[in-house]
């Protein structure tokens, strides 16, 4: 990528709007999150040849959809302070060829209890529906 405009062109593919500027907050202003943000960053890393091995998604956007487990257990993105990403920030990373954010010290469980909680709720609902059909 030769300029921030190249990053903006890529982001517009995912944004559904032409209103993308160097300082646009990709998550907050464009409502790109979850799988869409992940797809955007995968394409960005290939095109811009940026090493994303240090990237931590939960600092930048929420996961896809909603789950019942969120009511009891906080997902990773709610355990840290969000750090915005803009086209200018992404372009700056292309200059070094690597992800340039040094994340603050934090603690996120290795097990996603919020997802496990959702699976349990869904399983109970399916069992209850099945029992009511008999």
PDB file of C-alpha atoms in Angstrom:
ATOM      1  CA  UNK A   1       0.000   0.000   0.000  1.00  0.00           C
ATOM      2  CA  UNK A   2       1.472   3.268  -1.103  1.00  0.00           C
ATOM      3  CA  UNK A   3      -0.738   5.649   0.867  1.00  0.00           C
ATOM      4  CA  UNK A   4      -3.521   5.904   3.400  1.00  0.00           C
ATOM      5  CA  UNK A   5      -5.883   6.221   0.413  1.00  0.00           C
ATOM      6  CA  UNK A   6      -5.120   2.599  -0.495  1.00  0.00           C
ATOM      7  CA  UNK A   7      -6.182   1.546   3.016  1.00  0.00           C
ATOM      8  CA  UNK A   8      -9.354   3.632   2.691  1.00  0.00           C
ATOM      9  CA  UNK A   9     -10.228   1.943  -0.620  1.00  0.00           C
ATOM     10  CA  UNK A  10      -9.923  -1.457   1.058  1.00  0.00           C
ATOM     11  CA  UNK A  11     -12.044  -0.405   4.035  1.00  0.00           C
ATOM     12  CA  UNK A  12     -14.783   0.964   1.760  1.00  0.00           C
ATOM     13  CA  UNK A  13     -15.268  -2.579   0.427  1.00  0.00           C
ATOM     14  CA  UNK A  14     -16.368  -3.635   3.914  1.00  0.00           C
ATOM     15  CA  UNK A  15     -17.985  -0.397   5.106  1.00  0.00           C
ATOM     16  CA  UNK A  16     -20.900  -0.009   2.718  1.00  0.00           C
ATOM     17  CA  UNK A  17     -20.247   3.737   2.592  1.00  0.00           C
ATOM     18  CA  UNK A  18     -17.960   6.169   0.841  1.00  0.00           C
ATOM     19  CA  UNK A  19     -17.616   8.236   4.035  1.00  0.00           C
ATOM     20  CA  UNK A  20     -14.240   6.867   5.140  1.00  0.00           C
ATOM     21  CA  UNK A  21     -11.431   9.236   6.102  1.00  0.00           C
ATOM     22  CA  UNK A  22      -7.929   8.776   7.544  1.00  0.00           C
ATOM     23  CA  UNK A  23      -9.207   9.388  11.101  1.00  0.00           C
ATOM     24  CA  UNK A  24     -12.424   7.335  10.823  1.00  0.00           C
ATOM     25  CA  UNK A  25     -12.822   4.881  13.712  1.00  0.00           C
ATOM     26  CA  UNK A  26     -13.387   1.662  11.746  1.00  0.00           C
ATOM     27  CA  UNK A  27     -15.360  -0.046  14.504  1.00  0.00           C
ATOM     28  CA  UNK A  28     -17.292   2.841  16.064  1.00  0.00           C
ATOM     29  CA  UNK A  29     -17.946   5.042  13.018  1.00  0.00           C
ATOM     30  CA  UNK A  30     -18.422   2.300  10.406  1.00  0.00           C
ATOM     31  CA  UNK A  31     -19.901  -0.386  12.692  1.00  0.00           C
ATOM     32  CA  UNK A  32     -17.499  -3.015  11.397  1.00  0.00           C
ATOM     33  CA  UNK A  33     -16.876  -5.767  13.945  1.00  0.00           C
ATOM     34  CA  UNK A  34     -16.676  -9.534  14.377  1.00  0.00           C
ATOM     35  CA  UNK A  35     -16.141 -11.627  11.269  1.00  0.00           C
ATOM     36  CA  UNK A  36     -16.332  -8.585   8.982  1.00  0.00           C
ATOM     37  CA  UNK A  37     -13.506  -6.823  10.818  1.00  0.00           C
ATOM     38  CA  UNK A  38     -11.522 -10.051  10.867  1.00  0.00           C
ATOM     39  CA  UNK A  39     -11.987 -10.499   7.098  1.00  0.00           C
ATOM     40  CA  UNK A  40     -10.945  -6.884   6.519  1.00  0.00           C
ATOM     41  CA  UNK A  41      -7.768  -7.324   8.554  1.00  0.00           C
ATOM     42  CA  UNK A  42      -6.918 -10.631   6.881  1.00  0.00           C
ATOM     43  CA  UNK A  43      -7.129  -9.000   3.457  1.00  0.00           C
ATOM     44  CA  UNK A  44      -5.213  -5.967   4.732  1.00  0.00           C
ATOM     45  CA  UNK A  45      -2.402  -8.134   6.123  1.00  0.00           C
ATOM     46  CA  UNK A  46      -1.975  -9.923   2.787  1.00  0.00           C
ATOM     47  CA  UNK A  47      -2.169  -6.832   0.580  1.00  0.00           C
ATOM     48  CA  UNK A  48      -0.042  -4.648   2.866  1.00  0.00           C
ATOM     49  CA  UNK A  49       2.298  -7.482   3.920  1.00  0.00           C
ATOM     50  CA  UNK A  50       1.839  -6.682   7.619  1.00  0.00           C
ATOM     51  CA  UNK A  51       2.722  -9.294  10.248  1.00  0.00           C
ATOM     52  CA  UNK A  52      -0.414  -9.549  12.413  1.00  0.00           C
ATOM     53  CA  UNK A  53       0.961 -12.040  14.946  1.00  0.00           C
ATOM     54  CA  UNK A  54       0.786  -9.467  17.781  1.00  0.00           C
ATOM     55  CA  UNK A  55      -2.827  -8.454  16.991  1.00  0.00           C
ATOM     56  CA  UNK A  56      -5.411  -8.933  19.762  1.00  0.00           C
ATOM     57  CA  UNK A  57      -8.946  -8.533  18.348  1.00  0.00           C
ATOM     58  CA  UNK A  58     -10.716  -7.926  21.647  1.00  0.00           C
ATOM     59  CA  UNK A  59      -8.973  -4.584  22.145  1.00  0.00           C
ATOM     60  CA  UNK A  60     -10.531  -3.253  18.940  1.00  0.00           C
ATOM     61  CA  UNK A  61     -13.991  -4.724  18.387  1.00  0.00           C
ATOM     62  CA  UNK A  62     -16.647  -7.018  19.778  1.00  0.00           C
ATOM     63  CA  UNK A  63     -17.232 -10.543  18.612  1.00  0.00           C
ATOM     64  CA  UNK A  64     -19.866 -11.586  16.123  1.00  0.00           C
ATOM     65  CA  UNK A  65     -23.472 -11.513  17.292  1.00  0.00           C
ATOM     66  CA  UNK A  66     -24.728 -11.796  20.845  1.00  0.00           C
ATOM     67  CA  UNK A  67     -24.841 -14.677  23.260  1.00  0.00           C
ATOM     68  CA  UNK A  68     -26.650 -15.510  26.492  1.00  0.00           C
ATOM     69  CA  UNK A  69     -23.355 -16.056  28.265  1.00  0.00           C
ATOM     70  CA  UNK A  70     -22.691 -12.293  28.071  1.00  0.00           C
ATOM     71  CA  UNK A  71     -25.315 -11.856  30.782  1.00  0.00           C
ATOM     72  CA  UNK A  72     -23.191 -13.759  33.308  1.00  0.00           C
ATOM     73  CA  UNK A  73     -19.617 -13.770  31.981  1.00  0.00           C
ATOM     74  CA  UNK A  74     -17.931 -10.807  30.325  1.00  0.00           C
ATOM     75  CA  UNK A  75     -16.509 -11.570  26.861  1.00  0.00           C
ATOM     76  CA  UNK A  76     -12.871 -10.605  26.189  1.00  0.00           C
ATOM     77  CA  UNK A  77     -13.728  -7.249  24.581  1.00  0.00           C
ATOM     78  CA  UNK A  78     -15.561  -6.146  27.754  1.00  0.00           C
ATOM     79  CA  UNK A  79     -12.542  -6.967  29.937  1.00  0.00           C
ATOM     80  CA  UNK A  80     -10.219  -4.419  28.305  1.00  0.00           C
ATOM     81  CA  UNK A  81     -10.356  -0.775  27.256  1.00  0.00           C
ATOM     82  CA  UNK A  82     -11.077  -0.481  23.530  1.00  0.00           C
ATOM     83  CA  UNK A  83      -8.329   0.885  21.297  1.00  0.00           C
ATOM     84  CA  UNK A  84      -9.597   2.453  18.098  1.00  0.00           C
ATOM     85  CA  UNK A  85      -8.238   1.604  14.675  1.00  0.00           C
ATOM     86  CA  UNK A  86      -8.292   4.089  11.815  1.00  0.00           C
ATOM     87  CA  UNK A  87      -7.114   3.914   8.201  1.00  0.00           C
ATOM     88  CA  UNK A  88      -4.168   6.138   9.171  1.00  0.00           C
ATOM     89  CA  UNK A  89      -3.122   3.772  11.963  1.00  0.00           C
ATOM     90  CA  UNK A  90      -3.338   0.774   9.617  1.00  0.00           C
ATOM     91  CA  UNK A  91      -1.312   2.617   6.999  1.00  0.00           C
ATOM     92  CA  UNK A  92       1.371   3.471   9.579  1.00  0.00           C
ATOM     93  CA  UNK A  93       1.790  -0.260  10.280  1.00  0.00           C
ATOM     94  CA  UNK A  94       2.544  -0.874   6.596  1.00  0.00           C
ATOM     95  CA  UNK A  95       5.667   1.264   6.927  1.00  0.00           C
ATOM     96  CA  UNK A  96       7.220  -1.214   9.392  1.00  0.00           C
ATOM     97  CA  UNK A  97       5.489  -4.312   8.046  1.00  0.00           C
ATOM     98  CA  UNK A  98       4.223  -5.356  11.471  1.00  0.00           C
ATOM     99  CA  UNK A  99       1.410  -4.707  13.907  1.00  0.00           C
ATOM    100  CA  UNK A 100       2.494  -1.669  15.894  1.00  0.00           C
ATOM    101  CA  UNK A 101       0.290  -1.584  18.982  1.00  0.00           C
ATOM    102  CA  UNK A 102       1.837  -2.402  22.340  1.00  0.00           C
ATOM    103  CA  UNK A 103      -1.121  -3.605  24.378  1.00  0.00           C
ATOM    104  CA  UNK A 104      -1.435  -2.769  28.071  1.00  0.00           C
ATOM    105  CA  UNK A 105      -1.009  -5.501  30.634  1.00  0.00           C
ATOM    106  CA  UNK A 106      -4.298  -7.353  30.934  1.00  0.00           C
ATOM    107  CA  UNK A 107      -5.878 -10.636  31.905  1.00  0.00           C
ATOM    108  CA  UNK A 108      -8.344 -12.542  29.746  1.00  0.00           C
ATOM    109  CA  UNK A 109      -9.382 -16.116  30.617  1.00  0.00           C
ATOM    110  CA  UNK A 110      -8.121 -18.762  28.224  1.00  0.00           C
ATOM    111  CA  UNK A 111     -11.592 -20.329  28.302  1.00  0.00           C
ATOM    112  CA  UNK A 112     -14.540 -18.400  26.852  1.00  0.00           C
ATOM    113  CA  UNK A 113     -17.031 -18.852  29.699  1.00  0.00           C
ATOM    114  CA  UNK A 114     -19.472 -16.538  27.931  1.00  0.00           C
ATOM    115  CA  UNK A 115     -19.664 -18.968  24.990  1.00  0.00           C
ATOM    116  CA  UNK A 116     -19.873 -22.015  27.253  1.00  0.00           C
ATOM    117  CA  UNK A 117     -22.772 -20.316  29.054  1.00  0.00           C
ATOM    118  CA  UNK A 118     -24.551 -19.758  25.738  1.00  0.00           C
ATOM    119  CA  UNK A 119     -24.074 -23.377  24.708  1.00  0.00           C
ATOM    120  CA  UNK A 120     -25.524 -24.549  28.021  1.00  0.00           C
ATOM    121  CA  UNK A 121     -28.554 -22.252  27.706  1.00  0.00           C
ATOM    122  CA  UNK A 122     -29.183 -23.431  24.131  1.00  0.00           C
ATOM    123  CA  UNK A 123     -28.803 -27.087  25.137  1.00  0.00           C
ATOM    124  CA  UNK A 124     -31.289 -26.657  27.991  1.00  0.00           C
ATOM    125  CA  UNK A 125     -33.765 -24.939  25.663  1.00  0.00           C
ATOM    126  CA  UNK A 126     -33.456 -27.724  23.086  1.00  0.00           C
ATOM    127  CA  UNK A 127     -33.973 -30.373  25.768  1.00  0.00           C
ATOM    128  CA  UNK A 128     -37.027 -28.538  27.120  1.00  0.00           C
ATOM    129  CA  UNK A 129     -38.505 -28.216  23.634  1.00  0.00           C
ATOM    130  CA  UNK A 130     -37.827 -31.895  22.956  1.00  0.00           C
ATOM    131  CA  UNK A 131     -39.451 -32.926  26.260  1.00  0.00           C
ATOM    132  CA  UNK A 132     -42.517 -30.789  25.506  1.00  0.00           C
ATOM    133  CA  UNK A 133     -42.940 -32.460  22.117  1.00  0.00           C
ATOM    134  CA  UNK A 134     -43.374 -35.881  23.734  1.00  0.00           C
TER     135      UNK A 134
END
